Amino acid sequence: MDYLIYSIEDDKDIAQIINKTLSKQGYKVKTFYDGKSFFEAFKEKKPDMILLDMMLPDYSGSDILKMVRSDEENDEIEIIIISANHMVMDKVDGLDLGADDYIEKPFDLLELMSRVQAKFRRHRKKDKYVIDDVIFDLSNKALKINGQNVDLTVKEYDIIRLLFQNLGNIVSRETIYKSVWNVDGSFESRTIDMHVKAIRKKIAPYDYIIKTIYGMGYKI
């Protein structure tokens, strides 16, 4: 299961329980005990979901919520608050700041799994990506601009699919090569760049949606 969860929890016992429980369900879980380590990881790769403790040693959960939701590229990230604070206003404030759900401590593991699974099902059903007049329809394997199909080669389609499925995250040239060409080891950067150039030409004037991250790779 390629679904990444960042769990931010300063209580190490609770953090380990969350990690082990969700990992056994097939989710990929990374645990952070403070806001600083989370921010560092978030810059490198964005998750599909964040489980957020509101009381951390360095940052408040509200600060993290505001940071994540300040960028519209993060709108698809599900955020579930897990907090010992049972005050109704704190729940309301958290949801108003952009959280998608709220679980009180102490929580039942079955409830946690159920909430996470519900968010995952919604994520799994998402098969259409829309940016301006560009629509990538995964279920129909189609890229459309202003309602018109863009004719892509197999490799071009595989590249654009990989970039959309990692929306907002940098995809390295090495990752693209391994995924699209199914080859490990050394790779030809020029081969990838030429394919991306061809895609950009076909989707102009919307070629700006594919951003080159110099020295790293590409992202949408």
PDB file of C-alpha atoms in Angstrom:
ATOM      1  CA  MET A   1       0.000   0.000   0.000  1.00  0.00           C
ATOM      2  CA  ASP A   2       1.563   3.261  -1.126  1.00  0.00           C
ATOM      3  CA  TYR A   3      -0.091   5.544   1.442  1.00  0.00           C
ATOM      4  CA  LEU A   4       2.222   7.649   3.595  1.00  0.00           C
ATOM      5  CA  ILE A   5       1.211   8.786   7.083  1.00  0.00           C
ATOM      6  CA  TYR A   6       3.181  11.231   9.230  1.00  0.00           C
ATOM      7  CA  SER A   7       2.421  10.741  12.926  1.00  0.00           C
ATOM      8  CA  ILE A   8       3.472  13.680  15.137  1.00  0.00           C
ATOM      9  CA  GLU A   9       3.286  12.578  18.773  1.00  0.00           C
ATOM     10  CA  ASP A  10       5.681  13.462  21.620  1.00  0.00           C
ATOM     11  CA  ASP A  11       4.534  10.617  23.884  1.00  0.00           C
ATOM     12  CA  LYS A  12       6.816   7.827  22.680  1.00  0.00           C
ATOM     13  CA  ASP A  13       4.607   5.025  24.007  1.00  0.00           C
ATOM     14  CA  ILE A  14       1.551   6.344  22.176  1.00  0.00           C
ATOM     15  CA  ALA A  15       3.662   7.082  19.088  1.00  0.00           C
ATOM     16  CA  GLN A  16       4.911   3.489  18.957  1.00  0.00           C
ATOM     17  CA  ILE A  17       1.392   2.099  19.381  1.00  0.00           C
ATOM     18  CA  ILE A  18       0.119   4.265  16.503  1.00  0.00           C
ATOM     19  CA  ASN A  19       3.052   3.302  14.308  1.00  0.00           C
ATOM     20  CA  LYS A  20       2.796  -0.446  14.933  1.00  0.00           C
ATOM     21  CA  THR A  21      -0.998  -0.526  14.624  1.00  0.00           C
ATOM     22  CA  LEU A  22      -1.159   1.287  11.292  1.00  0.00           C
ATOM     23  CA  SER A  23       1.976  -0.365   9.882  1.00  0.00           C
ATOM     24  CA  LYS A  24       0.358  -3.770  10.433  1.00  0.00           C
ATOM     25  CA  GLN A  25      -2.572  -2.547   8.336  1.00  0.00           C
ATOM     26  CA  GLY A  26      -0.188  -1.913   5.443  1.00  0.00           C
ATOM     27  CA  TYR A  27       0.259   1.843   5.775  1.00  0.00           C
ATOM     28  CA  LYS A  28       3.683   3.431   5.587  1.00  0.00           C
ATOM     29  CA  VAL A  29       4.079   5.370   8.839  1.00  0.00           C
ATOM     30  CA  LYS A  30       6.809   7.812   9.856  1.00  0.00           C
ATOM     31  CA  THR A  31       6.868   9.035  13.446  1.00  0.00           C
ATOM     32  CA  PHE A  32       8.024  12.454  14.672  1.00  0.00           C
ATOM     33  CA  TYR A  33       8.332  13.493  18.315  1.00  0.00           C
ATOM     34  CA  ASP A  34       8.466  17.243  17.670  1.00  0.00           C
ATOM     35  CA  GLY A  35       7.526  19.849  15.096  1.00  0.00           C
ATOM     36  CA  LYS A  36      11.084  20.551  13.955  1.00  0.00           C
ATOM     37  CA  SER A  37      11.739  17.009  12.713  1.00  0.00           C
ATOM     38  CA  PHE A  38       8.318  16.972  11.031  1.00  0.00           C
ATOM     39  CA  PHE A  39       8.983  20.226   9.162  1.00  0.00           C
ATOM     40  CA  GLU A  40      12.337  18.916   7.915  1.00  0.00           C
ATOM     41  CA  ALA A  41      10.728  15.748   6.554  1.00  0.00           C
ATOM     42  CA  PHE A  42       7.757  17.655   5.123  1.00  0.00           C
ATOM     43  CA  LYS A  43      10.083  19.785   2.992  1.00  0.00           C
ATOM     44  CA  GLU A  44      11.523  16.634   1.439  1.00  0.00           C
ATOM     45  CA  LYS A  45       8.315  14.651   0.939  1.00  0.00           C
ATOM     46  CA  LYS A  46       4.682  15.370   1.667  1.00  0.00           C
ATOM     47  CA  PRO A  47       2.479  12.645   3.173  1.00  0.00           C
ATOM     48  CA  ASP A  48      -1.037  11.577   2.310  1.00  0.00           C
ATOM     49  CA  MET A  49      -2.131  11.974   5.927  1.00  0.00           C
ATOM     50  CA  ILE A  50      -0.968  13.675   9.128  1.00  0.00           C
ATOM     51  CA  LEU A  51      -1.898  12.450  12.607  1.00  0.00           C
ATOM     52  CA  LEU A  52      -1.328  15.496  14.774  1.00  0.00           C
ATOM     53  CA  ASP A  53      -0.890  15.833  18.517  1.00  0.00           C
ATOM     54  CA  MET A  54      -1.775  19.421  19.450  1.00  0.00           C
ATOM     55  CA  MET A  55       0.665  19.694  22.367  1.00  0.00           C
ATOM     56  CA  LEU A  56       4.281  19.327  21.239  1.00  0.00           C
ATOM     57  CA  PRO A  57       7.506  20.412  22.951  1.00  0.00           C
ATOM     58  CA  ASP A  58       8.479  23.022  20.365  1.00  0.00           C
ATOM     59  CA  TYR A  59       5.529  23.917  18.111  1.00  0.00           C
ATOM     60  CA  SER A  60       1.812  23.927  18.794  1.00  0.00           C
ATOM     61  CA  GLY A  61      -0.479  21.786  16.697  1.00  0.00           C
ATOM     62  CA  SER A  62      -2.181  25.003  15.604  1.00  0.00           C
ATOM     63  CA  ASP A  63       1.113  26.282  14.173  1.00  0.00           C
ATOM     64  CA  ILE A  64       1.553  23.098  12.159  1.00  0.00           C
ATOM     65  CA  LEU A  65      -2.032  23.222  10.909  1.00  0.00           C
ATOM     66  CA  LYS A  66      -1.621  26.821   9.780  1.00  0.00           C
ATOM     67  CA  MET A  67       1.645  26.049   7.991  1.00  0.00           C
ATOM     68  CA  VAL A  68       0.286  23.033   6.123  1.00  0.00           C
ATOM     69  CA  ARG A  69      -2.993  24.678   5.125  1.00  0.00           C
ATOM     70  CA  SER A  70      -1.318  27.956   4.104  1.00  0.00           C
ATOM     71  CA  ASP A  71      -0.315  26.305   0.810  1.00  0.00           C
ATOM     72  CA  GLU A  72      -3.165  25.160  -1.441  1.00  0.00           C
ATOM     73  CA  GLU A  73      -0.904  22.410  -2.811  1.00  0.00           C
ATOM     74  CA  ASN A  74      -1.426  20.676   0.542  1.00  0.00           C
ATOM     75  CA  ASP A  75      -5.224  20.673   0.333  1.00  0.00           C
ATOM     76  CA  GLU A  76      -5.349  16.949  -0.448  1.00  0.00           C
ATOM     77  CA  ILE A  77      -3.428  16.006   2.717  1.00  0.00           C
ATOM     78  CA  GLU A  78      -5.798  14.555   5.320  1.00  0.00           C
ATOM     79  CA  ILE A  79      -5.154  15.836   8.847  1.00  0.00           C
ATOM     80  CA  ILE A  80      -6.531  14.070  11.913  1.00  0.00           C
ATOM     81  CA  ILE A  81      -5.976  15.735  15.287  1.00  0.00           C
ATOM     82  CA  ILE A  82      -5.302  13.348  18.191  1.00  0.00           C
ATOM     83  CA  SER A  83      -5.540  15.331  21.404  1.00  0.00           C
ATOM     84  CA  ALA A  84      -6.117  14.932  25.138  1.00  0.00           C
ATOM     85  CA  ASN A  85      -7.957  18.253  25.202  1.00  0.00           C
ATOM     86  CA  HIS A  86     -11.686  17.515  25.317  1.00  0.00           C
ATOM     87  CA  MET A  87     -12.924  21.096  25.164  1.00  0.00           C
ATOM     88  CA  VAL A  88     -15.488  21.626  22.401  1.00  0.00           C
ATOM     89  CA  MET A  89     -13.951  24.952  21.365  1.00  0.00           C
ATOM     90  CA  ASP A  90     -10.555  23.315  20.858  1.00  0.00           C
ATOM     91  CA  LYS A  91     -12.169  20.820  18.500  1.00  0.00           C
ATOM     92  CA  VAL A  92     -13.918  23.621  16.652  1.00  0.00           C
ATOM     93  CA  ASP A  93     -10.722  25.670  16.434  1.00  0.00           C
ATOM     94  CA  GLY A  94      -8.796  22.689  15.072  1.00  0.00           C
ATOM     95  CA  LEU A  95     -11.398  21.983  12.414  1.00  0.00           C
ATOM     96  CA  ASP A  96     -11.608  25.673  11.518  1.00  0.00           C
ATOM     97  CA  LEU A  97      -7.829  25.732  10.989  1.00  0.00           C
ATOM     98  CA  GLY A  98      -8.119  22.950   8.433  1.00  0.00           C
ATOM     99  CA  ALA A  99      -8.159  19.626  10.272  1.00  0.00           C
ATOM    100  CA  ASP A 100     -10.378  16.949   8.712  1.00  0.00           C
ATOM    101  CA  ASP A 101     -11.134  14.993  11.871  1.00  0.00           C
ATOM    102  CA  TYR A 102     -10.573  14.948  15.640  1.00  0.00           C
ATOM    103  CA  ILE A 103      -9.908  11.986  17.954  1.00  0.00           C
ATOM    104  CA  GLU A 104      -9.796  12.344  21.727  1.00  0.00           C
ATOM    105  CA  LYS A 105      -7.205  10.692  23.947  1.00  0.00           C
ATOM    106  CA  PRO A 106      -7.381   8.102  25.296  1.00  0.00           C
ATOM    107  CA  PHE A 107      -8.578   6.608  22.035  1.00  0.00           C
ATOM    108  CA  ASP A 108      -9.606   3.125  21.002  1.00  0.00           C
ATOM    109  CA  LEU A 109      -7.309   1.556  18.422  1.00  0.00           C
ATOM    110  CA  LEU A 110     -10.266   0.242  16.457  1.00  0.00           C
ATOM    111  CA  GLU A 111     -11.653   3.761  16.238  1.00  0.00           C
ATOM    112  CA  LEU A 112      -8.288   5.075  15.028  1.00  0.00           C
ATOM    113  CA  MET A 113      -8.046   2.385  12.360  1.00  0.00           C
ATOM    114  CA  SER A 114     -11.628   3.040  11.284  1.00  0.00           C
ATOM    115  CA  ARG A 115     -11.074   6.787  10.928  1.00  0.00           C
ATOM    116  CA  VAL A 116      -7.830   6.307   8.987  1.00  0.00           C
ATOM    117  CA  GLN A 117      -9.412   3.663   6.757  1.00  0.00           C
ATOM    118  CA  ALA A 118     -12.316   5.967   5.942  1.00  0.00           C
ATOM    119  CA  LYS A 119      -9.915   8.707   4.818  1.00  0.00           C
ATOM    120  CA  PHE A 120      -7.891   6.183   2.833  1.00  0.00           C
ATOM    121  CA  ARG A 121     -10.966   4.951   0.958  1.00  0.00           C
ATOM    122  CA  ARG A 122     -11.758   8.502  -0.064  1.00  0.00           C
ATOM    123  CA  HIS A 123      -8.175   8.967  -1.215  1.00  0.00           C
ATOM    124  CA  ARG A 124      -8.220   5.715  -3.193  1.00  0.00           C
ATOM    125  CA  LYS A 125     -11.357   6.773  -5.056  1.00  0.00           C
ATOM    126  CA  LYS A 126      -9.709   9.963  -6.218  1.00  0.00           C
ATOM    127  CA  ASP A 127      -8.786   9.353  -9.811  1.00  0.00           C
ATOM    128  CA  LYS A 128      -9.172  12.758 -11.391  1.00  0.00           C
ATOM    129  CA  TYR A 129      -6.737  15.669 -11.048  1.00  0.00           C
ATOM    130  CA  VAL A 130      -7.634  19.155 -12.233  1.00  0.00           C
ATOM    131  CA  ILE A 131      -5.206  22.081 -12.638  1.00  0.00           C
ATOM    132  CA  ASP A 132      -6.636  25.074 -14.482  1.00  0.00           C
ATOM    133  CA  ASP A 133      -7.893  23.644 -17.804  1.00  0.00           C
ATOM    134  CA  VAL A 134      -5.769  20.490 -17.530  1.00  0.00           C
ATOM    135  CA  ILE A 135      -7.515  17.289 -16.426  1.00  0.00           C
ATOM    136  CA  PHE A 136      -5.710  14.020 -15.784  1.00  0.00           C
ATOM    137  CA  ASP A 137      -8.217  11.174 -15.575  1.00  0.00           C
ATOM    138  CA  LEU A 138      -6.491   8.138 -14.130  1.00  0.00           C
ATOM    139  CA  SER A 139      -9.461   5.791 -14.492  1.00  0.00           C
ATOM    140  CA  ASN A 140      -9.730   6.495 -18.214  1.00  0.00           C
ATOM    141  CA  LYS A 141      -5.984   6.898 -18.740  1.00  0.00           C
ATOM    142  CA  ALA A 142      -6.547  10.286 -20.353  1.00  0.00           C
ATOM    143  CA  LEU A 143      -4.957  13.711 -20.231  1.00  0.00           C
ATOM    144  CA  LYS A 144      -7.257  16.477 -21.460  1.00  0.00           C
ATOM    145  CA  ILE A 145      -6.857  20.203 -22.080  1.00  0.00           C
ATOM    146  CA  ASN A 146     -10.049  22.207 -22.549  1.00  0.00           C
ATOM    147  CA  GLY A 147     -11.870  18.911 -22.991  1.00  0.00           C
ATOM    148  CA  GLN A 148      -9.578  17.700 -25.777  1.00  0.00           C
ATOM    149  CA  ASN A 149      -7.482  14.556 -25.407  1.00  0.00           C
ATOM    150  CA  VAL A 150      -3.710  14.992 -25.494  1.00  0.00           C
ATOM    151  CA  ASP A 151      -2.048  12.264 -27.549  1.00  0.00           C
ATOM    152  CA  LEU A 152       0.739  10.779 -25.418  1.00  0.00           C
ATOM    153  CA  THR A 153       3.136   7.908 -25.997  1.00  0.00           C
ATOM    154  CA  VAL A 154       3.187   5.095 -23.419  1.00  0.00           C
ATOM    155  CA  LYS A 155       6.307   6.488 -21.728  1.00  0.00           C
ATOM    156  CA  GLU A 156       4.947  10.038 -21.720  1.00  0.00           C
ATOM    157  CA  TYR A 157       1.726   8.836 -20.113  1.00  0.00           C
ATOM    158  CA  ASP A 158       3.629   6.878 -17.469  1.00  0.00           C
ATOM    159  CA  ILE A 159       5.712   9.940 -16.609  1.00  0.00           C
ATOM    160  CA  ILE A 160       2.734  12.296 -16.324  1.00  0.00           C
ATOM    161  CA  ARG A 161       0.856   9.686 -14.256  1.00  0.00           C
ATOM    162  CA  LEU A 162       3.783   9.387 -11.846  1.00  0.00           C
ATOM    163  CA  LEU A 163       4.011  13.160 -11.459  1.00  0.00           C
ATOM    164  CA  PHE A 164       0.271  13.577 -10.820  1.00  0.00           C
ATOM    165  CA  GLN A 165       0.213  10.713  -8.320  1.00  0.00           C
ATOM    166  CA  ASN A 166       2.980  12.516  -6.419  1.00  0.00           C
ATOM    167  CA  LEU A 167       1.272  15.900  -6.721  1.00  0.00           C
ATOM    168  CA  GLY A 168       3.210  18.581  -4.865  1.00  0.00           C
ATOM    169  CA  ASN A 169       6.238  16.348  -4.275  1.00  0.00           C
ATOM    170  CA  ILE A 170       9.509  16.247  -6.173  1.00  0.00           C
ATOM    171  CA  VAL A 171       9.996  13.080  -8.215  1.00  0.00           C
ATOM    172  CA  SER A 172      13.667  12.433  -8.889  1.00  0.00           C
ATOM    173  CA  ARG A 173      14.908  11.498 -12.343  1.00  0.00           C
ATOM    174  CA  GLU A 174      16.151   8.212 -10.895  1.00  0.00           C
ATOM    175  CA  THR A 175      12.681   7.419  -9.536  1.00  0.00           C
ATOM    176  CA  ILE A 176      11.095   8.255 -12.886  1.00  0.00           C
ATOM    177  CA  TYR A 177      13.564   6.030 -14.723  1.00  0.00           C
ATOM    178  CA  LYS A 178      13.086   3.085 -12.361  1.00  0.00           C
ATOM    179  CA  SER A 179       9.303   3.383 -12.431  1.00  0.00           C
ATOM    180  CA  VAL A 180       8.735   4.103 -16.119  1.00  0.00           C
ATOM    181  CA  TRP A 181      11.516   2.041 -17.655  1.00  0.00           C
ATOM    182  CA  ASN A 182      11.493  -0.579 -14.881  1.00  0.00           C
ATOM    183  CA  VAL A 183      15.278  -0.612 -14.753  1.00  0.00           C
ATOM    184  CA  ASP A 184      17.542  -0.354 -11.711  1.00  0.00           C
ATOM    185  CA  GLY A 185      21.052   1.036 -11.666  1.00  0.00           C
ATOM    186  CA  SER A 186      22.466   3.829 -13.811  1.00  0.00           C
ATOM    187  CA  PHE A 187      20.086   5.858 -15.920  1.00  0.00           C
ATOM    188  CA  GLU A 188      20.189   8.370 -18.756  1.00  0.00           C
ATOM    189  CA  SER A 189      19.033  11.750 -17.453  1.00  0.00           C
ATOM    190  CA  ARG A 190      18.867  13.074 -21.015  1.00  0.00           C
ATOM    191  CA  THR A 191      16.321  10.396 -21.952  1.00  0.00           C
ATOM    192  CA  ILE A 192      13.970  11.547 -19.186  1.00  0.00           C
ATOM    193  CA  ASP A 193      14.500  15.231 -19.946  1.00  0.00           C
ATOM    194  CA  MET A 194      13.669  14.701 -23.613  1.00  0.00           C
ATOM    195  CA  HIS A 195      10.421  12.928 -22.736  1.00  0.00           C
ATOM    196  CA  VAL A 196       9.437  15.710 -20.314  1.00  0.00           C
ATOM    197  CA  LYS A 197      10.250  18.271 -23.000  1.00  0.00           C
ATOM    198  CA  ALA A 198       7.941  16.431 -25.407  1.00  0.00           C
ATOM    199  CA  ILE A 199       5.140  16.388 -22.841  1.00  0.00           C
ATOM    200  CA  ARG A 200       5.540  20.112 -22.192  1.00  0.00           C
ATOM    201  CA  LYS A 201       5.311  20.827 -25.890  1.00  0.00           C
ATOM    202  CA  LYS A 202       2.066  18.845 -26.162  1.00  0.00           C
ATOM    203  CA  ILE A 203       0.393  20.576 -23.208  1.00  0.00           C
ATOM    204  CA  ALA A 204       1.470  24.150 -24.021  1.00  0.00           C
ATOM    205  CA  PRO A 205       0.475  26.778 -22.931  1.00  0.00           C
ATOM    206  CA  TYR A 206      -0.024  24.831 -19.678  1.00  0.00           C
ATOM    207  CA  ASP A 207       3.515  23.456 -19.680  1.00  0.00           C
ATOM    208  CA  TYR A 208       4.208  25.537 -16.555  1.00  0.00           C
ATOM    209  CA  ILE A 209       2.447  22.915 -14.415  1.00  0.00           C
ATOM    210  CA  ILE A 210       5.538  20.690 -14.747  1.00  0.00           C
ATOM    211  CA  LYS A 211       8.248  22.346 -12.709  1.00  0.00           C
ATOM    212  CA  THR A 212      11.940  21.506 -13.037  1.00  0.00           C
ATOM    213  CA  ILE A 213      13.675  21.248  -9.672  1.00  0.00           C
ATOM    214  CA  TYR A 214      17.282  21.638 -10.714  1.00  0.00           C
ATOM    215  CA  GLY A 215      19.607  18.946  -9.481  1.00  0.00           C
ATOM    216  CA  MET A 216      16.669  16.901  -8.173  1.00  0.00           C
ATOM    217  CA  GLY A 217      13.901  16.149 -10.664  1.00  0.00           C
ATOM    218  CA  TYR A 218      10.392  17.295 -11.559  1.00  0.00           C
ATOM    219  CA  LYS A 219       7.087  17.973  -9.851  1.00  0.00           C
ATOM    220  CA  ILE A 220       3.554  19.098 -10.602  1.00  0.00           C
TER     221      ILE A 220
END
